[in-house]
């Protein structure tokens, strides 16, 4: 994928330093992600995760970054039984031979589901929602999530990672909602 900065990132400078994404959130991939996220179709996590791992191998530098998933709120994790971002992250990390931790980033509070919120409402909803541990201090971090729409979740999570001392945050998402035409 070419190195480009989208118009949205030019207008609203996010806390993450760069983004990689596999594809747009369009048919048939959107259906696969919905099946993973809401119906527990974990084989799709393996497929998306392996492809993310391949993309991370292409980004490899001298220092092995720590792969960190966006955490779910405890209530959502209990209801769903798994964190789809962790399922993607652990497969991607294994594929790229990188360390991973599901404990480096914590969700401090339950937030409103983002699906129907505007960009500004998403940012307000996620303000101070995350904290990061000392595991990230002085390290490059790959922040993994399933879908990026406005970037608000990755922005809030990356801000927490940077506050805890991460030196660089790469947002790695399986699918990206295409910009409105």
Short mmCIF file of C-alpha atoms in Angstrom, two decimals:
data_model
loop_
_atom_site.label_atom_id
_atom_site.label_comp_id
_atom_site.label_asym_id
_atom_site.label_seq_id
_atom_site.Cartn_x
_atom_site.Cartn_y
_atom_site.Cartn_z
CA UNK A 1 0.00 0.00 0.00
CA UNK A 2 1.44 3.45 -0.84
CA UNK A 3 2.53 5.86 1.88
CA UNK A 4 -0.24 8.43 1.83
CA UNK A 5 -1.88 10.62 4.43
CA UNK A 6 -5.65 10.78 4.19
CA UNK A 7 -7.43 14.11 4.31
CA UNK A 8 -8.93 13.30 7.68
CA UNK A 9 -5.48 12.75 9.23
CA UNK A 10 -4.26 16.01 7.69
CA UNK A 11 -7.14 17.86 9.39
CA UNK A 12 -7.11 16.00 12.72
CA UNK A 13 -3.56 14.95 13.56
CA UNK A 14 -3.95 11.61 15.41
CA UNK A 15 -1.71 10.40 18.24
CA UNK A 16 -0.62 7.37 16.19
CA UNK A 17 2.30 7.90 13.82
CA UNK A 18 1.22 5.74 10.90
CA UNK A 19 -1.46 3.28 9.83
CA UNK A 20 -1.48 0.07 7.88
CA UNK A 21 -4.69 -1.54 6.75
CA UNK A 22 -5.41 -4.61 4.69
CA UNK A 23 -8.49 -3.45 2.80
CA UNK A 24 -11.61 -1.33 2.84
CA UNK A 25 -14.58 -2.34 4.97
CA UNK A 26 -16.75 -3.37 2.00
CA UNK A 27 -18.39 -6.57 0.78
CA UNK A 28 -17.52 -9.36 1.17
CA UNK A 29 -14.89 -8.51 3.81
CA UNK A 30 -17.32 -6.56 5.98
CA UNK A 31 -19.47 -9.69 6.31
CA UNK A 32 -16.47 -11.77 7.35
CA UNK A 33 -15.54 -9.22 10.02
CA UNK A 34 -19.10 -9.10 11.33
CA UNK A 35 -19.10 -12.90 11.57
CA UNK A 36 -15.82 -12.78 13.49
CA UNK A 37 -16.79 -9.97 15.81
CA UNK A 38 -20.40 -10.82 16.63
CA UNK A 39 -20.70 -14.54 15.86
CA UNK A 40 -17.34 -15.90 17.06
CA UNK A 41 -16.10 -17.05 13.63
CA UNK A 42 -12.50 -17.21 14.87
CA UNK A 43 -11.04 -18.75 11.67
CA UNK A 44 -11.50 -15.30 10.13
CA UNK A 45 -9.25 -13.87 12.86
CA UNK A 46 -6.55 -16.28 11.76
CA UNK A 47 -6.87 -15.20 8.12
CA UNK A 48 -6.94 -11.46 8.84
CA UNK A 49 -4.21 -11.85 11.48
CA UNK A 50 -1.85 -13.70 9.17
CA UNK A 51 -2.25 -11.01 6.54
CA UNK A 52 -1.62 -8.30 9.12
CA UNK A 53 1.49 -10.22 10.19
CA UNK A 54 2.71 -10.27 6.59
CA UNK A 55 2.15 -6.50 6.38
CA UNK A 56 4.10 -6.04 9.62
CA UNK A 57 7.00 -8.03 8.19
CA UNK A 58 7.15 -5.52 5.35
CA UNK A 59 7.35 -2.70 7.93
CA UNK A 60 10.05 -4.41 10.01
CA UNK A 61 12.86 -2.22 11.23
CA UNK A 62 15.81 -2.80 13.53
CA UNK A 63 13.76 -2.78 16.71
CA UNK A 64 11.01 -5.37 17.22
CA UNK A 65 7.88 -3.47 18.24
CA UNK A 66 5.46 -4.73 20.87
CA UNK A 67 2.12 -5.79 19.35
CA UNK A 68 -0.79 -4.59 21.49
CA UNK A 69 -4.54 -5.05 20.86
CA UNK A 70 -7.16 -2.41 21.53
CA UNK A 71 -8.81 -3.76 24.69
CA UNK A 72 -12.52 -4.37 25.09
CA UNK A 73 -14.48 -3.19 28.10
CA UNK A 74 -14.80 -6.04 30.62
CA UNK A 75 -18.57 -6.23 30.09
CA UNK A 76 -18.16 -6.59 26.30
CA UNK A 77 -15.39 -9.14 26.75
CA UNK A 78 -17.61 -11.17 29.08
CA UNK A 79 -20.56 -11.01 26.68
CA UNK A 80 -18.51 -11.84 23.58
CA UNK A 81 -16.12 -14.33 25.18
CA UNK A 82 -13.09 -13.03 23.27
CA UNK A 83 -11.46 -9.80 22.13
CA UNK A 84 -11.34 -9.78 18.33
CA UNK A 85 -8.43 -7.30 18.37
CA UNK A 86 -6.39 -9.69 20.54
CA UNK A 87 -7.25 -12.60 18.26
CA UNK A 88 -5.90 -10.59 15.31
CA UNK A 89 -2.89 -9.28 17.25
CA UNK A 90 -1.64 -12.60 18.55
CA UNK A 91 -1.83 -14.23 15.11
CA UNK A 92 -0.15 -11.22 13.47
CA UNK A 93 2.61 -11.16 16.10
CA UNK A 94 3.26 -14.88 15.73
CA UNK A 95 3.39 -14.55 11.94
CA UNK A 96 5.79 -11.59 12.10
CA UNK A 97 7.78 -13.13 14.98
CA UNK A 98 7.12 -10.14 17.25
CA UNK A 99 6.34 -9.96 20.97
CA UNK A 100 2.72 -9.29 21.92
CA UNK A 101 0.94 -8.31 25.10
CA UNK A 102 -2.75 -8.09 25.93
CA UNK A 103 -1.81 -6.42 29.24
CA UNK A 104 0.04 -3.35 27.94
CA UNK A 105 -3.13 -1.33 27.31
CA UNK A 106 -6.21 -1.25 29.55
CA UNK A 107 -9.69 0.11 29.03
CA UNK A 108 -10.46 2.11 32.15
CA UNK A 109 -14.17 2.40 31.64
CA UNK A 110 -16.99 1.09 29.53
CA UNK A 111 -17.80 3.42 26.66
CA UNK A 112 -20.86 3.76 24.47
CA UNK A 113 -20.74 1.58 21.35
CA UNK A 114 -19.14 3.65 18.59
CA UNK A 115 -21.09 2.37 15.58
CA UNK A 116 -23.64 5.16 15.31
CA UNK A 117 -21.64 8.05 16.79
CA UNK A 118 -20.23 11.00 14.85
CA UNK A 119 -16.49 11.64 14.76
CA UNK A 120 -16.71 14.29 17.50
CA UNK A 121 -18.97 12.11 19.65
CA UNK A 122 -16.53 9.21 19.26
CA UNK A 123 -13.65 11.37 20.44
CA UNK A 124 -15.61 12.58 23.48
CA UNK A 125 -16.77 9.04 24.22
CA UNK A 126 -13.19 7.73 24.28
CA UNK A 127 -11.53 10.60 26.15
CA UNK A 128 -9.44 9.08 28.98
CA UNK A 129 -10.87 5.63 28.27
CA UNK A 130 -7.44 3.94 28.08
CA UNK A 131 -4.30 3.67 30.20
CA UNK A 132 -1.08 1.93 29.28
CA UNK A 133 1.40 0.06 31.44
CA UNK A 134 5.14 0.56 31.81
CA UNK A 135 5.62 -2.32 29.34
CA UNK A 136 5.50 0.24 26.52
CA UNK A 137 8.02 2.74 27.94
CA UNK A 138 10.76 3.40 25.41
CA UNK A 139 9.27 0.97 22.88
CA UNK A 140 7.75 1.07 19.45
CA UNK A 141 4.20 -0.28 19.54
CA UNK A 142 1.94 -1.83 16.92
CA UNK A 143 -1.65 -1.12 18.00
CA UNK A 144 -4.04 -3.66 16.47
CA UNK A 145 -7.76 -3.22 15.93
CA UNK A 146 -10.33 -4.86 13.68
CA UNK A 147 -11.92 -1.88 11.92
CA UNK A 148 -11.03 1.80 11.66
CA UNK A 149 -13.83 4.21 10.83
CA UNK A 150 -12.84 7.68 12.06
CA UNK A 151 -9.64 6.63 13.82
CA UNK A 152 -10.97 7.83 17.19
CA UNK A 153 -10.35 4.52 18.99
CA UNK A 154 -6.78 4.18 17.72
CA UNK A 155 -6.19 7.87 18.46
CA UNK A 156 -7.31 7.58 22.09
CA UNK A 157 -5.41 4.32 22.61
CA UNK A 158 -2.26 5.72 20.97
CA UNK A 159 -2.45 8.82 23.18
CA UNK A 160 -2.46 6.57 26.26
CA UNK A 161 0.46 4.54 24.89
CA UNK A 162 2.47 7.70 24.21
CA UNK A 163 1.64 9.08 27.66
CA UNK A 164 3.10 5.88 29.12
CA UNK A 165 6.30 6.37 27.10
CA UNK A 166 5.80 4.57 23.78
CA UNK A 167 8.15 6.13 21.24
CA UNK A 168 6.15 5.34 18.09
CA UNK A 169 2.68 3.88 17.52
CA UNK A 170 1.72 2.15 14.29
CA UNK A 171 -2.03 1.51 14.03
CA UNK A 172 -2.53 -1.82 12.25
CA UNK A 173 -6.16 -2.47 11.34
CA UNK A 174 -7.66 -5.24 9.30
CA UNK A 175 -10.30 -3.11 7.58
CA UNK A 176 -10.84 0.61 7.09
CA UNK A 177 -14.20 2.21 6.38
CA UNK A 178 -13.76 3.97 3.04
CA UNK A 179 -14.16 7.74 3.03
CA UNK A 180 -17.56 9.10 2.04
CA UNK A 181 -17.74 10.11 -1.55
#
